XYZ file of C-alpha atoms in Angstrom:
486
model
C 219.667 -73.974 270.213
C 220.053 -72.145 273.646
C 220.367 -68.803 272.014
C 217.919 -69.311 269.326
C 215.794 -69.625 272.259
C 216.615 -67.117 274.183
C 216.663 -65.114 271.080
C 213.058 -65.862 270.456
C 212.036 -64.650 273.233
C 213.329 -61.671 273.198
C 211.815 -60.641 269.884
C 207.946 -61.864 271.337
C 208.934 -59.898 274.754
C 209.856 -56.796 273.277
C 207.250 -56.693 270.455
C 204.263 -57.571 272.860
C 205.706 -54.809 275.512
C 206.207 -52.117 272.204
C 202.302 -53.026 271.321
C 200.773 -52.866 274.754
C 202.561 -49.699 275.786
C 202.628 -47.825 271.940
C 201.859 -44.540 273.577
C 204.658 -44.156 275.778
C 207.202 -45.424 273.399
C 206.244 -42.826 270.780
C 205.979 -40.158 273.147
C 209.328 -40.316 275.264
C 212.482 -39.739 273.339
C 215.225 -42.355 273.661
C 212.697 -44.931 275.077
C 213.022 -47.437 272.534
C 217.173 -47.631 272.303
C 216.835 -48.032 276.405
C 214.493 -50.821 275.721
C 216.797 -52.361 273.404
C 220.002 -52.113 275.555
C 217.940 -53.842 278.641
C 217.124 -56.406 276.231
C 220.318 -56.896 274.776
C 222.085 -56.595 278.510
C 219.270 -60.014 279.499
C 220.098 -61.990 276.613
C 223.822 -61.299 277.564
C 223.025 -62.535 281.112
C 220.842 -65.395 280.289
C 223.054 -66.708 277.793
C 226.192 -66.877 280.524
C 223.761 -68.281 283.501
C 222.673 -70.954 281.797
C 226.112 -72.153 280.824
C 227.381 -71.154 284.319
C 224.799 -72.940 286.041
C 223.469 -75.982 283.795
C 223.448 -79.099 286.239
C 224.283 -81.119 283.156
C 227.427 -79.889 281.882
C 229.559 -82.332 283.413
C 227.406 -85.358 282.409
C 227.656 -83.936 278.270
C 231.646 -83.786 278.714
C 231.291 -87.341 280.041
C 229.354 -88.196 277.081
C 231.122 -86.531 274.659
C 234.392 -88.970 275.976
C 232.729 -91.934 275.995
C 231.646 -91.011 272.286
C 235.613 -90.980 271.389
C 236.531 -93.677 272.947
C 233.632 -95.470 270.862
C 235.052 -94.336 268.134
C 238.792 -95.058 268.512
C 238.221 -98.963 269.078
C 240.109 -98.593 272.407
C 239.200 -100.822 275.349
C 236.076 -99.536 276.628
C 235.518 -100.097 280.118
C 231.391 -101.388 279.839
C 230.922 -101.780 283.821
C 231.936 -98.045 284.518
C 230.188 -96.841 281.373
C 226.959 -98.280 282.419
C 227.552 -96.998 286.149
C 228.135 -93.453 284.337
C 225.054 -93.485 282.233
C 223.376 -94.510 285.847
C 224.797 -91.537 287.475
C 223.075 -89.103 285.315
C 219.786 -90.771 285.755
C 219.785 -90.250 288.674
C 220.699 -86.505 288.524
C 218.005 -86.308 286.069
C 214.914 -88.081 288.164
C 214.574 -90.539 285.165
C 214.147 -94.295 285.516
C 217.620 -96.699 284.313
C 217.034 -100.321 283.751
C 220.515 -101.562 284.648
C 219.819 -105.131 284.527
C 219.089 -104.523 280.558
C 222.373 -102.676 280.189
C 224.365 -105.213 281.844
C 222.954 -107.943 279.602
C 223.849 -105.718 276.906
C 227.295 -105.223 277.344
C 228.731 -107.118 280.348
C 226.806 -110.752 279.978
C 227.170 -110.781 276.164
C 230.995 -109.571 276.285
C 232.194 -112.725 278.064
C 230.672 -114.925 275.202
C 232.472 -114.568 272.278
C 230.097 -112.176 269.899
C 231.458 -109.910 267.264
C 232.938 -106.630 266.694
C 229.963 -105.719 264.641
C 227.420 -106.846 267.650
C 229.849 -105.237 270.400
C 229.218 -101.688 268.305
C 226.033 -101.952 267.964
C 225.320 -102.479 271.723
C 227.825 -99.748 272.654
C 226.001 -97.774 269.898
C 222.484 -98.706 271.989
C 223.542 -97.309 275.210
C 225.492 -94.032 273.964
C 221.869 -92.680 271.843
C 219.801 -93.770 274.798
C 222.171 -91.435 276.726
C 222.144 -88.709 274.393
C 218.586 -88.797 273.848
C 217.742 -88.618 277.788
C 220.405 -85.869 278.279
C 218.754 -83.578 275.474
C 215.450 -84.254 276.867
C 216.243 -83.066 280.291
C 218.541 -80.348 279.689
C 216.173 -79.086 277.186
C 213.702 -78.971 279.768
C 216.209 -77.079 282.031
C 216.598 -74.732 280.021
C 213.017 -74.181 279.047
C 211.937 -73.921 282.544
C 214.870 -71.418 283.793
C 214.303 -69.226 280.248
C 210.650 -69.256 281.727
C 211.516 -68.161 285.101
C 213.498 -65.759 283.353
C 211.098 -64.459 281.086
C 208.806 -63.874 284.120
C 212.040 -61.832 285.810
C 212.384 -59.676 282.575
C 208.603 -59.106 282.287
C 207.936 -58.034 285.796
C 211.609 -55.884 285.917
C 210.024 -53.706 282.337
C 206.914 -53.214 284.259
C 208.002 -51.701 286.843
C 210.415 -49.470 284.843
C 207.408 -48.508 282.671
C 205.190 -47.866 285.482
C 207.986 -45.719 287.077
C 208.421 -43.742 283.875
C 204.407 -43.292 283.851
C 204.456 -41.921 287.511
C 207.450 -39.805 286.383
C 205.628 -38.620 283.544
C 202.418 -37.795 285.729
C 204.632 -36.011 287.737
C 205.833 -33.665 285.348
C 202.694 -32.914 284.101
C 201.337 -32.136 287.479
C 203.908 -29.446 287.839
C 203.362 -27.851 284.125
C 206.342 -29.238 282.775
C 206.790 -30.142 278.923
C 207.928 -34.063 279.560
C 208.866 -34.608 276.109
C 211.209 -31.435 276.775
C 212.656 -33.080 279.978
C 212.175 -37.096 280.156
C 214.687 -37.774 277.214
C 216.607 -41.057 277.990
C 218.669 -40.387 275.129
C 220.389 -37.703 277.464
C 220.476 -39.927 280.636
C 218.946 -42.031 283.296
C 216.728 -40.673 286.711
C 217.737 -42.945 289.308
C 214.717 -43.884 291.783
C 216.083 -41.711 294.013
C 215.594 -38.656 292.214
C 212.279 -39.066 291.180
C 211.557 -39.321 294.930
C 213.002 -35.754 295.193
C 211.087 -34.361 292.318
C 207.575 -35.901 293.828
C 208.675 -34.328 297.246
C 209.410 -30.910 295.474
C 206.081 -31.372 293.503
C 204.049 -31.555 296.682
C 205.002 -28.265 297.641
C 203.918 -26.389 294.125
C 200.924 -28.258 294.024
C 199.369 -28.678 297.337
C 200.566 -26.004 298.943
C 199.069 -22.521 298.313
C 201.625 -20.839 299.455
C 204.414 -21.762 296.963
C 202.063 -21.589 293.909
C 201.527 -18.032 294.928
C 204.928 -17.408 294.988
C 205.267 -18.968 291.380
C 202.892 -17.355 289.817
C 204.506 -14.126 291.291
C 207.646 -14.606 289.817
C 206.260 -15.366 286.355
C 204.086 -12.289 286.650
C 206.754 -9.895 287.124
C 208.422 -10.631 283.987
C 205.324 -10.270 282.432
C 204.573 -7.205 284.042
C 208.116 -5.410 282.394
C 206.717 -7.123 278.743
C 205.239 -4.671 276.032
C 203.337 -6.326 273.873
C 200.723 -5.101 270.739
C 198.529 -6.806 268.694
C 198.739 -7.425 264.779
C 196.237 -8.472 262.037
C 198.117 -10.003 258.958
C 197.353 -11.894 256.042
C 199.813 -14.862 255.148
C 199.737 -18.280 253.316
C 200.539 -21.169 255.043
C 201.293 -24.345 253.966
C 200.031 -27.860 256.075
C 201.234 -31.067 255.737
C 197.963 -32.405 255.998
C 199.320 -36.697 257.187
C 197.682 -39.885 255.521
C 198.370 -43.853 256.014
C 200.416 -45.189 253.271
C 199.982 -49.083 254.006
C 202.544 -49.468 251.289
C 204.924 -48.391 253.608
C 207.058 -50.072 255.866
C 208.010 -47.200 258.373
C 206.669 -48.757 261.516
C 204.739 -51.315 263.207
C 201.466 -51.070 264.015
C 200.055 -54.372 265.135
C 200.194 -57.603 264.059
C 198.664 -59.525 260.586
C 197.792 -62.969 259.564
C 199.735 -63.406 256.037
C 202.629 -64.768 253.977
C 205.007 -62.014 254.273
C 208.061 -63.566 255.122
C 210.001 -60.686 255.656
C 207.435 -59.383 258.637
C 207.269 -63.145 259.999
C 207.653 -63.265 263.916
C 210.640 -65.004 264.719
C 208.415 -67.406 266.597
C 206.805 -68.632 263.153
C 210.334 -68.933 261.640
C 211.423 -71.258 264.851
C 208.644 -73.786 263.615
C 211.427 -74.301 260.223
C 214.171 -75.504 262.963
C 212.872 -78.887 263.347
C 211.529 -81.211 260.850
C 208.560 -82.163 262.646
C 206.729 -78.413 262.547
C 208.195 -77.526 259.176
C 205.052 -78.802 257.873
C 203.095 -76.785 259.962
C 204.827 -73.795 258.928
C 204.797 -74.963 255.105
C 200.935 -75.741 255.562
C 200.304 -71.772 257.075
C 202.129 -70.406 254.748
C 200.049 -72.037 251.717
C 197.173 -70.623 253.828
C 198.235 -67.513 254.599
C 197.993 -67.805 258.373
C 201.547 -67.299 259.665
C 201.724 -64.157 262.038
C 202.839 -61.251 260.955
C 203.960 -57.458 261.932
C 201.577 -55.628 260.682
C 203.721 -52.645 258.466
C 202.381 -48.888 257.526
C 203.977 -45.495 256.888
C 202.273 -41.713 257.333
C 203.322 -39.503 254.040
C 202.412 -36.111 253.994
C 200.311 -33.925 251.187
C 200.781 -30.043 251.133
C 197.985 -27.878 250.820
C 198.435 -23.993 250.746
C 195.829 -22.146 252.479
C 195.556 -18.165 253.535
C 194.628 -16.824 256.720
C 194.580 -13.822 258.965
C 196.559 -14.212 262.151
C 196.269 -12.548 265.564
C 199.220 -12.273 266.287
C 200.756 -10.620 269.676
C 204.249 -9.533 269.727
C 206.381 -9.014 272.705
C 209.411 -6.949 273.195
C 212.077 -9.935 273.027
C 214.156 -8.159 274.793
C 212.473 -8.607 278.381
C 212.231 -12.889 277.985
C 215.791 -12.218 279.199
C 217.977 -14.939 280.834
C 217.773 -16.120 284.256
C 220.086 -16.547 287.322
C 219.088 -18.535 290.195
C 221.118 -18.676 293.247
C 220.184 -21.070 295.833
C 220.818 -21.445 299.246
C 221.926 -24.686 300.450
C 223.821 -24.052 303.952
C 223.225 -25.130 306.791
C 220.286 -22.943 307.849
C 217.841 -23.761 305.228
C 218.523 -27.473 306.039
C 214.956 -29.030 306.110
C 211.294 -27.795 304.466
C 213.512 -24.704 303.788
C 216.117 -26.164 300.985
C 213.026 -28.459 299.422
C 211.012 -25.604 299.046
C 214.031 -23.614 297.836
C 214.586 -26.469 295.131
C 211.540 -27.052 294.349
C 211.676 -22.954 293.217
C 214.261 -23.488 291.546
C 213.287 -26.632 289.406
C 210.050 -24.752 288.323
C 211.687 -21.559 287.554
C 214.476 -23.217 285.490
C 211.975 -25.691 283.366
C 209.771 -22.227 282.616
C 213.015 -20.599 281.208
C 213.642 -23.711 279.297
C 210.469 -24.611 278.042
C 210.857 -20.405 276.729
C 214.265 -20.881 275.469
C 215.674 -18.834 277.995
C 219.378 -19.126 279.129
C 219.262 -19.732 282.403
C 222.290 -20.461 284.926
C 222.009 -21.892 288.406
C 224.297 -21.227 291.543
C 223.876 -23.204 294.530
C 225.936 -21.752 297.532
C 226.469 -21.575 300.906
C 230.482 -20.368 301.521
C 231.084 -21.708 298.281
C 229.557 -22.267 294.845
C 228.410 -24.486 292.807
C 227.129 -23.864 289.358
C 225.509 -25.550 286.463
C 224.454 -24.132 283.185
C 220.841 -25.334 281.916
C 221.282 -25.078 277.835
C 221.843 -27.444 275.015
C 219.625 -30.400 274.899
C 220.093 -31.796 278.340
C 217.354 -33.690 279.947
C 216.097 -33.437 283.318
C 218.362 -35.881 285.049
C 221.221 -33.616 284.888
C 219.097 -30.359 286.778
C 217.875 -32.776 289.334
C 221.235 -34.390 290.216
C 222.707 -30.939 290.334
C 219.670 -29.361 293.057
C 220.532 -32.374 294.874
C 223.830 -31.041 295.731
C 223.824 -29.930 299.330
C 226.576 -28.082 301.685
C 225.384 -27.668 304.721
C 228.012 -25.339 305.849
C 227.574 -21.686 306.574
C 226.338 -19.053 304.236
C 227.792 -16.570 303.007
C 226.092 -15.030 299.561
C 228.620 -12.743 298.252
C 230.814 -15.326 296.639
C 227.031 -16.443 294.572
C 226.190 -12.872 293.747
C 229.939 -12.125 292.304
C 229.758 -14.972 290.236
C 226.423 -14.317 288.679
C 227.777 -10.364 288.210
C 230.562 -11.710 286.146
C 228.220 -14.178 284.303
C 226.183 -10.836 283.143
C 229.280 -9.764 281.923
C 228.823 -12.371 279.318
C 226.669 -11.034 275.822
C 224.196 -14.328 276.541
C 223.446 -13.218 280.124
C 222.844 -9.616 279.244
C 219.695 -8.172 280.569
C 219.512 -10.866 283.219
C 216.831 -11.606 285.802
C 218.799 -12.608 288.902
C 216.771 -14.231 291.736
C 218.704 -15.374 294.852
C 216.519 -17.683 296.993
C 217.643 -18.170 300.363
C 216.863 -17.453 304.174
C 218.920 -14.565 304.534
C 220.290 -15.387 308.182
C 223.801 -13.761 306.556
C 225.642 -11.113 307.221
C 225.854 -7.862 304.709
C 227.390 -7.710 301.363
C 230.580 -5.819 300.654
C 230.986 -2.681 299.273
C 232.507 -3.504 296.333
C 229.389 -6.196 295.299
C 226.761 -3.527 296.389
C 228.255 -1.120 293.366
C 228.485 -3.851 290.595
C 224.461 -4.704 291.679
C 223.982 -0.520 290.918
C 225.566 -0.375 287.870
C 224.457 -3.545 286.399
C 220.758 -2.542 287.392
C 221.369 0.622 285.158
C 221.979 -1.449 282.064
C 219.107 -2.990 282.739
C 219.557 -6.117 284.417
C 217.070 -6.770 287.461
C 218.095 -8.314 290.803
C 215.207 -10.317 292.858
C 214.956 -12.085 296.157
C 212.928 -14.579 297.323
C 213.357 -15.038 301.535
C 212.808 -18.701 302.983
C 211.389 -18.259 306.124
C 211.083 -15.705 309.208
C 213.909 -15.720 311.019
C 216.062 -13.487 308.202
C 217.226 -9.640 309.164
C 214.715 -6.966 308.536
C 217.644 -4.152 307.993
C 219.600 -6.898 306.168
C 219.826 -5.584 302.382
C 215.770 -4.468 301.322
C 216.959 -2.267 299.206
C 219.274 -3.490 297.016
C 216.572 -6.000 295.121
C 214.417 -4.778 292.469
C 211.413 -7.307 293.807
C 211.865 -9.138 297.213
C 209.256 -11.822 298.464
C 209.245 -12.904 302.288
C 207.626 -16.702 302.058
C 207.338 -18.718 305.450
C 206.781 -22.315 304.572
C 205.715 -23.248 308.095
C 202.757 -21.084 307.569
C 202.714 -21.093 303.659
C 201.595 -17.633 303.881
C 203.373 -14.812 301.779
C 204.845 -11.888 304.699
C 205.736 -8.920 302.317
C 205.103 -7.952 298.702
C 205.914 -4.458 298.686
C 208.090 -3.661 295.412
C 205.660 -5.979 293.707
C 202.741 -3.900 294.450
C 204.098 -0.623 293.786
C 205.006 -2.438 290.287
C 201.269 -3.244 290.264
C 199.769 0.067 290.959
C 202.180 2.259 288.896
């Protein structure tokens, strides 16, 4: 009966939690199976509390013997029985009359009575017991399945009111959330949505960094040819209708007689004999509560329209490279502003379905890949990495030369994003940059700050930003002017 209950509730929990909050459950990928396993991990832990912590378990044991001993005919011990019985009354907060027990058993066995009358007084005493111990632990375990419930309801809350601000969050920052929040590729800790709302302040409050943003997404644009076409084509829509023959998907709930859509509540009234007639009596009357069933099929119509259409030279929605600087010297407003770069830039190039390939550095590397079907957990837990050690670039920029080697990386956009308090690149990485700029791959900065080297390396980037995020104001835009003008 304990896990029939328990069992109950879960179904009424999870359906009234799937009805209330439809949207978001059809929206987010993965949402429902992580709503399942959370229920199926409480039922798990309900199931073992209440056996691990029932204040009655002892007293049923010491039922249960007193039950064989019954039965076997032995000697039975009446004074410590009733003293037993007594015990658990008062355990349970329920009145004993132990003067009627000890008439009973005691006063009547030292007359001579029979066996018959002896088992029916023993008989007495042992379904008084067992009726008073069901009542009460019953009650226990309705009242901590309560408490429980209210645990559970206030824990999915929460997580669905996290996932909503994590949603809003995304969508402040442009970002396609059904792309990113998938929980079928992984759980966001609290934590790191912290880290994404700090990174979001910076592209949406402050001027400065949405400058720079748009920047970099204009200069790709900029290198884009692009020519209008007028065609004629046929097209064919799948123009969606409800089919409430269907049984796809719950909508709601129904009063009917469709036993396979009964709650399980309704079908808990056929456990005991006293509300089967209840549930007999709504089912004659159609009134038992039901999910309420439909299906969407789809009709094709062809139709045939002129298009618009504007092409763009594939070839220049190349991949993209980020290398970030995480040493010591951008510790601070610094590395969130160079994260939160690097998070926008690396959702744009997925949301385009461009490869993109991130290098965080500072005297060494660490490097993550952003393809497949990963959600966003994975790119936040790897811009959390930090080193906090010195910085030294050339290890970054070697890497990301041999990654252009690759036939996916070809024709690569490579932005490096640091504060450029380095010393200068060797030889031997300034004439891979040359020749892999002549087959067409671009290198970019972005500078963190004012306190990098003015003779430092200007001119071997193809764009280079200066942003100071103390004064959010953007120092130096010169190659993207020129790019601009011409």
């Amino acid at each position: 009966m304990q896990i029939e209950s328990i069992e109950i509730i879960s179904d009424i929990i999870k359906t009234d939690i799937i009805i209330k909050h439809d949207k978001q459950f059809k929206n987010i990928n993965g949402l429902i199976p992580e709503l399942d396993s959370l229920f199926l991990t409480w039922k798990q832990d309900c199931n073992k509390l209440l056996q691990q912590t029932d204040p009655f378990i002892n007293h049923v044991e010491n039922l249960v013997s007193w039950q064989r001993q019954c039965r076997s005919e032995e000697f039975i011990n009446y004074h410590e029985m009733i003293t037993n019985f007594q015990t658990f009354t008062k355990v349970a907060k329920i009145p004993f009359d132990f003067d009627f027990w000890q008439q009973q058993l005691i006063e009547k066995n030292k007359i001579t009575i029979s066996k018959k009358d002896k088992h029916i007084s023993e008989q007495l005493l042992l379904k008084e017991w067992q009726k008073k111990l069901d009542e009460v632990q019953s009650q226990w375990q309705f009242d901590k399945l309560q408490q429980l419930r209210l645990e559970l309801l206030a824990k999915i809350e929460d997580w669905l009111k996290w996932i909503s601000s994590l949603q809003n969050t995304l969508e402040l920052l442009g970002f396609d959330t059904g792309l990113f929040l998938d929980f079928s590729q992984g759980e966001l800790s609290f934590t790191e949505i912290d880290k994404i709302k700090r990174w979001a302040k910076y592209l949406t409050e402050d001027k400065g960094a949405k400058a720079i943003c748009e920047l970099l997404g204009k200069v790709k644009q900029i290198s884009q040819s692009e020519h209008i076409e007028t065609i004629r084509k046929t097209i064919t829509l799948n123009t969606p209708y409800i089919d409430t023959t269907s049984k796809e998907e719950i909508v709601g709930l129904k009063i009917g007689r469709d036993i396979e859509q009964v709650l399980a509540s309704e079908l808990a009234l056929l456990s005991s004999p006293d509300t089967e007639i209840l549930f007999d009596l709504k089912y004659i009357e159609s009134r038992l509560l039901c999910f309420d069933m439909q299906g969407t099929m789809f009709q094709e119509n062809d139709i045939e329209i002129e298009d618009n259409n504007t092409v763009i030279n594939e070839e220049n929605l190349g991949p993209m490279i980020l290398c970030i600087d995480t040493s010591g010297s951008m510790q601070g407003e610094p590395e969130y502003i160079a994260k939160a770069m690097a998070l926008y830039l690396a959702t744009q190039a997925k949301s385009q379905e461009r490869a993109c390939y991130l290098i965080n550095f500072s005297t060494e590397i660490e490097t993550y890949e952003l393809t497949g079907n990963h959600g966003i957990s994975r790119l936040i837990q790897f811009l959390s990495q930090s080193f906090h050690g010195g910085t030294d670039v050339a290890p970054a920029l070697r890497h990301a030369l041999s990654i252009i080697e690759q036939k996916t990386y070809n024709k690569a956009d490579v932005l490096v994003i640091s504060d450029f308090i380095m010393g200068q690149l060797p030889e031997d990485i300034l004439e891979d940059i040359h020749k892999q700029r002549e087959s067409n791959n671009k290198f970019n900065s972005l500078v963190i700050g004012n306190c990098f080297m003015n003779t430092r390396m200007g001119t071997h980037f193809d764009h280079e930003w200066v942003y100071n995020p103390y004064s959010s104001k953007i120092h130096e835009l010169i190659q993207f002017k020129k790019n601009i003008i011409q």
